[in-house]
Short mmCIF file of C-alpha atoms in Angstrom, two decimals:
data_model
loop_
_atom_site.label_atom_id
_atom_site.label_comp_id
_atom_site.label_asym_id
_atom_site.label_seq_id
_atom_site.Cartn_x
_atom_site.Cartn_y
_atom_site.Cartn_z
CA UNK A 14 -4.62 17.59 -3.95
CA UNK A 15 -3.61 17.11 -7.62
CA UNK A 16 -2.70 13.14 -8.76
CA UNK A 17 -0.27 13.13 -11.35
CA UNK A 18 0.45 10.56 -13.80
CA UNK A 19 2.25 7.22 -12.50
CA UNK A 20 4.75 6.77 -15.63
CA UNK A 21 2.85 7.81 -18.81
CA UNK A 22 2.17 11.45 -18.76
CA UNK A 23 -0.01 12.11 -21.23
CA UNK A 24 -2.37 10.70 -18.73
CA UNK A 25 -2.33 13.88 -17.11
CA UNK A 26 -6.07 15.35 -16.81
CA UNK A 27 -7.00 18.81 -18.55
CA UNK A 28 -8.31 19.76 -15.22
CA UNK A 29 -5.11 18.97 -13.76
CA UNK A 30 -3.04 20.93 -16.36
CA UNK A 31 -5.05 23.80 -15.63
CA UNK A 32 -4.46 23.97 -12.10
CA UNK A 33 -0.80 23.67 -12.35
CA UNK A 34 -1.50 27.03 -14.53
CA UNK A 35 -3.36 28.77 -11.85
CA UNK A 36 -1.95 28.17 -8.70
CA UNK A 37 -0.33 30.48 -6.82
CA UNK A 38 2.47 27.98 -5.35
CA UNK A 39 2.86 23.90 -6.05
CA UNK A 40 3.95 21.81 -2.87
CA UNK A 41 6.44 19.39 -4.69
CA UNK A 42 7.68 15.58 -3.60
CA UNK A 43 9.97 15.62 -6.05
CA UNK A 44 10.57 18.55 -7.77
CA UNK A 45 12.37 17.79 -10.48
CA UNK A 46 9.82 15.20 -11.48
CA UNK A 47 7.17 18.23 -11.13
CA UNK A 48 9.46 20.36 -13.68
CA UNK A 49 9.49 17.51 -16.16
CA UNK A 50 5.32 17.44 -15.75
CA UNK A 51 5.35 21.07 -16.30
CA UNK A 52 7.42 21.55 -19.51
CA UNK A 53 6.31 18.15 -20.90
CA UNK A 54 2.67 20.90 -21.01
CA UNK A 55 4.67 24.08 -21.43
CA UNK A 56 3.72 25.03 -18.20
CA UNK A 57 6.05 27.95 -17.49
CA UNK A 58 6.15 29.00 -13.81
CA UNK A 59 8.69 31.16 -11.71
CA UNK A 60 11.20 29.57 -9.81
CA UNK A 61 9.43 30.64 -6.09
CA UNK A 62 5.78 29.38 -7.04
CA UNK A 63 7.47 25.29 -6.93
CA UNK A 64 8.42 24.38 -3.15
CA UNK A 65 9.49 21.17 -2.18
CA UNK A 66 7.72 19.20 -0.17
CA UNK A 67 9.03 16.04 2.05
CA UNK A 68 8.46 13.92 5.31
CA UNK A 69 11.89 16.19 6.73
CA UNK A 70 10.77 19.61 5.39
CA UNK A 71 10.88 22.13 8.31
CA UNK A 72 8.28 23.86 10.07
CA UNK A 73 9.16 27.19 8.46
CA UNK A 74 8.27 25.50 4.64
CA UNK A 75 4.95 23.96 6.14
CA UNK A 76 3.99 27.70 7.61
CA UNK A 77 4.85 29.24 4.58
CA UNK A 78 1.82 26.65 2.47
CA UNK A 79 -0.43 27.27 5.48
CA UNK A 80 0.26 30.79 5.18
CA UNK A 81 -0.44 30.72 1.30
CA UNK A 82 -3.88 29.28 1.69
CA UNK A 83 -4.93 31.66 4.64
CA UNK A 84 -4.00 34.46 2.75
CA UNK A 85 -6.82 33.24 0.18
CA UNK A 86 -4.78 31.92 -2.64
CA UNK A 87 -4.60 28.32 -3.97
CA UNK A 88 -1.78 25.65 -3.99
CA UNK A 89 -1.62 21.99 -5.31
CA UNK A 90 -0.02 19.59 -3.50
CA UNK A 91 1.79 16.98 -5.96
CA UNK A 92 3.25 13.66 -4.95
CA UNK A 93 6.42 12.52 -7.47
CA UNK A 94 3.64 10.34 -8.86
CA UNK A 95 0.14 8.99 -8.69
CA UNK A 96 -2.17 10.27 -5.55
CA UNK A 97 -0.43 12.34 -2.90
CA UNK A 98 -0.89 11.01 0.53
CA UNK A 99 -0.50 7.53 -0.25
CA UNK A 100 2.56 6.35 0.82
CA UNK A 101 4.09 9.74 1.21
CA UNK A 102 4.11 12.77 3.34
CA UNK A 103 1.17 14.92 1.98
CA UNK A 104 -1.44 13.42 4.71
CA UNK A 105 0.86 15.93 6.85
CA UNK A 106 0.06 18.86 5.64
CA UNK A 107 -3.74 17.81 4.76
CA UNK A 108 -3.93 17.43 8.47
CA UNK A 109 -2.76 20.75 9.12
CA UNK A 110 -5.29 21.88 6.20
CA UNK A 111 -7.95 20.57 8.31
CA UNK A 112 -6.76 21.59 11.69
CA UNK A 113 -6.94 25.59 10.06
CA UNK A 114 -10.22 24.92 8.54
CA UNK A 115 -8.72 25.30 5.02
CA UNK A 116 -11.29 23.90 2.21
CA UNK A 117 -9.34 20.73 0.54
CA UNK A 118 -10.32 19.68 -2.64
CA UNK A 119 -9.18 16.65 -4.68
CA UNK A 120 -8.45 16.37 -8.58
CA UNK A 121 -8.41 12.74 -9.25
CA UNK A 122 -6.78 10.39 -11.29
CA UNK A 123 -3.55 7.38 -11.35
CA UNK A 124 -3.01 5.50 -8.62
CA UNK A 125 -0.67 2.50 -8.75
CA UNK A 126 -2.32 0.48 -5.99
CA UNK A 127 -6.05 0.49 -7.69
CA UNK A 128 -4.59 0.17 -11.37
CA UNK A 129 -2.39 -2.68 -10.46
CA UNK A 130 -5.64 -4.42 -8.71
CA UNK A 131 -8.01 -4.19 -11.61
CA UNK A 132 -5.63 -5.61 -14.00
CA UNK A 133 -5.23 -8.54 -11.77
CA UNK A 134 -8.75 -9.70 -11.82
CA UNK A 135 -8.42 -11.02 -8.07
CA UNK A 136 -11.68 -9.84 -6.59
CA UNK A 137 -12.39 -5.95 -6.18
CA UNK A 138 -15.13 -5.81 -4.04
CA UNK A 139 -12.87 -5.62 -1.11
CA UNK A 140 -9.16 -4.76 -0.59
CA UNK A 141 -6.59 -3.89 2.11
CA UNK A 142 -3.80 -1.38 0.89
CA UNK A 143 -0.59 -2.40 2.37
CA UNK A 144 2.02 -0.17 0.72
CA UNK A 145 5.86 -0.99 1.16
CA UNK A 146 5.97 -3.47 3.82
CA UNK A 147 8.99 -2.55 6.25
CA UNK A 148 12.83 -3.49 6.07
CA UNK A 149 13.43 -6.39 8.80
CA UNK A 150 13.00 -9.29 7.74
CA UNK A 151 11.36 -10.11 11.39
CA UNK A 152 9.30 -7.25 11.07
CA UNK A 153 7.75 -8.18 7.70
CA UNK A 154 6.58 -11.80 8.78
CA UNK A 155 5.42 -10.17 11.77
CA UNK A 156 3.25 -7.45 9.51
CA UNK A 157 2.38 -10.67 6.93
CA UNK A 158 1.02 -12.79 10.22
CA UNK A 159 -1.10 -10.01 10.70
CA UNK A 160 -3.10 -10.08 7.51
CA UNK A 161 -2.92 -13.93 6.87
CA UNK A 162 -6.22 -14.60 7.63
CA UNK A 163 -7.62 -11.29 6.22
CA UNK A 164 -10.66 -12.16 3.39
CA UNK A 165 -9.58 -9.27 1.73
CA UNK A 166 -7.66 -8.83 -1.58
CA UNK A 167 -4.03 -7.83 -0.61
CA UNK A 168 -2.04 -4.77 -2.27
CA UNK A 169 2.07 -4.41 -1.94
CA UNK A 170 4.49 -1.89 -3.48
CA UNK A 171 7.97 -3.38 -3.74
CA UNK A 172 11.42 -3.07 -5.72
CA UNK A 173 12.63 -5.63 -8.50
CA UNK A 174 15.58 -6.61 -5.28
CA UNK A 175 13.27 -7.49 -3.04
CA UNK A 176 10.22 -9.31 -5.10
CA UNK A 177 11.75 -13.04 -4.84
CA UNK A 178 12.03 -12.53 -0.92
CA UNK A 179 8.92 -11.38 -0.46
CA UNK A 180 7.01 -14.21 -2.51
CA UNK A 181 9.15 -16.53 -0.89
CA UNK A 182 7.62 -15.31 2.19
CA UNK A 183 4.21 -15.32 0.97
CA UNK A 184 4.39 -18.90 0.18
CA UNK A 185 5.56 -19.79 3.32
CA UNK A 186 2.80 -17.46 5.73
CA UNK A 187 0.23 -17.31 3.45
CA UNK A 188 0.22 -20.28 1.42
CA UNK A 189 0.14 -20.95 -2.45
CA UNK A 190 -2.50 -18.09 -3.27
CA UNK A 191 -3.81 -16.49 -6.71
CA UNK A 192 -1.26 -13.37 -7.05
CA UNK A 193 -0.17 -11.05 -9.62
CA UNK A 194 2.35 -8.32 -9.70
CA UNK A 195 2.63 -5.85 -11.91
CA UNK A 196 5.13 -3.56 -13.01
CA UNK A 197 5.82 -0.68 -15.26
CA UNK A 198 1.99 0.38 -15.03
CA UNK A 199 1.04 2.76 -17.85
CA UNK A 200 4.78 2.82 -19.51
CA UNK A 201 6.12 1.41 -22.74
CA UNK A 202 6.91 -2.00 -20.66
CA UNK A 203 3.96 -2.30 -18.57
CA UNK A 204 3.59 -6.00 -17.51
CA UNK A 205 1.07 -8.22 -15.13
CA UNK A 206 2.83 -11.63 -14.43
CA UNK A 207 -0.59 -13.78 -12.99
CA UNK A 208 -1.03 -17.07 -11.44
CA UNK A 209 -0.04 -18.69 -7.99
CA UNK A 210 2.63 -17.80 -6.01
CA UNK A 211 4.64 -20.49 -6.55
CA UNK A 212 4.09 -20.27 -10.13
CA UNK A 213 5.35 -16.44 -10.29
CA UNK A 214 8.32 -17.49 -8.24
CA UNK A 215 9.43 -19.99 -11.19
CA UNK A 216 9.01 -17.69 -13.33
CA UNK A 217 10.80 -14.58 -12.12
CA UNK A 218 13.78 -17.80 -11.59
CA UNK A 219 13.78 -18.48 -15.46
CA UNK A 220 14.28 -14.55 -16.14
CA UNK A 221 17.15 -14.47 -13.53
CA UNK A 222 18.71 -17.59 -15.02
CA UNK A 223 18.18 -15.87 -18.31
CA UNK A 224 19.41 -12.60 -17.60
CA UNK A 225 16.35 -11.19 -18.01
CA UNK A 226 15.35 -10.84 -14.32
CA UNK A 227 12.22 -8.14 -13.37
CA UNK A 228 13.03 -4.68 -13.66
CA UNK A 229 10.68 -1.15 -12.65
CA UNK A 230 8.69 -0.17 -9.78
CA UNK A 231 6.42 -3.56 -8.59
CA UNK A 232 2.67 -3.55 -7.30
CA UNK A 233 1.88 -7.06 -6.09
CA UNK A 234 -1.38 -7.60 -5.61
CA UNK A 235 -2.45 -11.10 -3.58
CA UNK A 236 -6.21 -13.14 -2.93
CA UNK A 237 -7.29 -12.44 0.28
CA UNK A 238 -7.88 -15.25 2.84
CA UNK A 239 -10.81 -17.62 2.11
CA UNK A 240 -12.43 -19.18 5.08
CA UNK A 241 -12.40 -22.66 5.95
CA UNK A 242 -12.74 -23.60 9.40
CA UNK A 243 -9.69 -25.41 10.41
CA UNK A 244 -10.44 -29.04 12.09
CA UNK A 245 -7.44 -30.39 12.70
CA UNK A 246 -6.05 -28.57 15.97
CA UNK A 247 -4.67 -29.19 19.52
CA UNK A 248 -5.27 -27.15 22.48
CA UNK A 249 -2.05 -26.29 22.95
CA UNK A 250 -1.99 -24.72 18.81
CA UNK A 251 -4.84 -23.00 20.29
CA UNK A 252 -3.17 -21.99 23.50
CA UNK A 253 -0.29 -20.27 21.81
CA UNK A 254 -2.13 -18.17 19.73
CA UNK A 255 -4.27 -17.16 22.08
CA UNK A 256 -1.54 -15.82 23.95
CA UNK A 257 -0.11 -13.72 20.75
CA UNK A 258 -3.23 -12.07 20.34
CA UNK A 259 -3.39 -10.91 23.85
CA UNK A 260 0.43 -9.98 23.88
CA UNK A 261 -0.37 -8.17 20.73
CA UNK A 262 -3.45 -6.05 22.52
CA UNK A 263 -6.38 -7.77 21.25
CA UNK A 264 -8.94 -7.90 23.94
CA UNK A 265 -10.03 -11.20 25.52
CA UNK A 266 -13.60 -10.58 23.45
CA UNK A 267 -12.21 -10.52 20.38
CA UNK A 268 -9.54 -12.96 20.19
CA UNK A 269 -12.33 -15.42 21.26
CA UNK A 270 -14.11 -14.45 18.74
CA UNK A 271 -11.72 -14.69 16.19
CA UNK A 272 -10.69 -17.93 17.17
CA UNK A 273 -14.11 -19.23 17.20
CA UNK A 274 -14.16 -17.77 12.97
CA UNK A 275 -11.17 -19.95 12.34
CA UNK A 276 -11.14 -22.76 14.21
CA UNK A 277 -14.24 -25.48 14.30
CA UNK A 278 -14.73 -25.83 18.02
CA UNK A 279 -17.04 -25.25 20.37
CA UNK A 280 -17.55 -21.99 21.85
CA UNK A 281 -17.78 -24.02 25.65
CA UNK A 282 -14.72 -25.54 24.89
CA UNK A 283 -12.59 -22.91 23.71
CA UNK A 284 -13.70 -20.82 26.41
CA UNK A 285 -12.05 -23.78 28.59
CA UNK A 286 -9.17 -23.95 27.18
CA UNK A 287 -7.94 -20.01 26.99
CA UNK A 288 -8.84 -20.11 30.69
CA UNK A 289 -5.55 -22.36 31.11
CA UNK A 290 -2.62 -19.78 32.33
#
């Protein structure tokens, strides 16, 4: 599993340089991206040792990597950028690795998602990676209602089209937070934009009234929850989301318990009042 440079590629590892050398076939993303890599090093490499590989690729391309590595020879699996598997197909075909007892071994290196969270200086010590949240609008509140009251630091990809949406959204689920996005990470116009949402969101307005706007690919990285028991309540506030948590799957257990870690009431009580049909 080879990480390749996010943006910047003379951040490309010796180790990783080497391997592209040596393998006997490289499972591609993007291959064109992987060609640039490979003559930006003078890496020169037949035509049939590069294979693309995607979420889509058929069974027959998939057999034929399997096949390499059971056969005893190497191959490095490349994402278009940054760590394979994250946020892209290779956990596939790791999976399969595993299933045929092939040895996997990882070369490390850039990764947007942990970059983008050190150079926000929210807290490090723990972290949820979200990725590219999905399409519907319905679907992302639904996915941001989910983690609101998470106490973890909070990690997004998304494009320069969708960032004002999204921190729009933020503000309204998850309140005026610390957040910082960052874009470009490792190229000529790398950028972190920090302070609270609502702050950010003025900011990316100026640029757009100014022409300006937010351009490259966008990590946004967000302070997790911090917990404060909430004291004002009614029973029927804690009805109704008693009732989501069930219809979402949680078991009766739980949701009491999480309840109990967010609301101040007393365990007697709330046990009372989820009882009510």
């Amino acid at each position: 599993i080879c990480c390749t440079p996010i943006g910047n590629l003379n951040d490309a590892s010796f180790r990783l340089i080497d391997t592209l050398k040596e393998v006997e076939l490289i499972a591609a993303e993007d291959t064109r991206t992987t060609r640039k890599l490979l003559l930006r090093y003078d890496i020169k490499r037949p035509e049939s040792s590069i294979t693309g590989y995607q979420d889509y690729s058929s069974k027959n391309k998939k057999d034929r990597i399997i096949g390499t590595l059971l056969n005893g020879f190497d191959v490095a699996l490349v994402s278009e950028s940054g760590t394979p598997s994250i946020q892209d197909p290779g956990y596939k075909l790791v999976q399969a690795c595993i299933e045929a007892g092939i040895k996997i071994s990882i070369i490390p290196g850039p990764n947007a998602a942990l970059s983008a969270l050190v150079i926000s200086g929210l807290s490090t010590d723990s972290f949820l990676f979200i990725g590219f949240l999905p399409k519907k609008q319905s679907k992302i509140r639904e996915k941001i209602e989910s983690i609101k009251y998470l106490p973890f630091t909070l990690i997004f990809y998304e494009s320069p089209l969708r960032i004002s949406v999204l921190l729009k959204l933020f503000l309204e689920i998850l309140g005026d937070r610390q957040c910082c996005i960052v874009r470009e990470i490792t190229k000529i116009y790398e950028e972190a934009v920090r302070g609270k949402i609502s702050e950010i969101m003025e900011e990316l307005e100026k640029r757009k009234s100014s022409g300006a706007g937010i351009k490259g690919e966008i990590t946004v990285v967000v302070k997790g929850f911090e917990k404060t028991l909430i004291k004002d309540f009614s029973e029927a506030q804690i009805q109704k989301e008693y009732k989501n948590l069930m219809k979402s799957g949680m078991a009766r257990k739980e949701a009491l318990k999480f309840l109990k870690s967010k609301y101040d009431i007393e365990k007697n009580l709330l046990y009372k009042i989820t009882l009510v049909k």
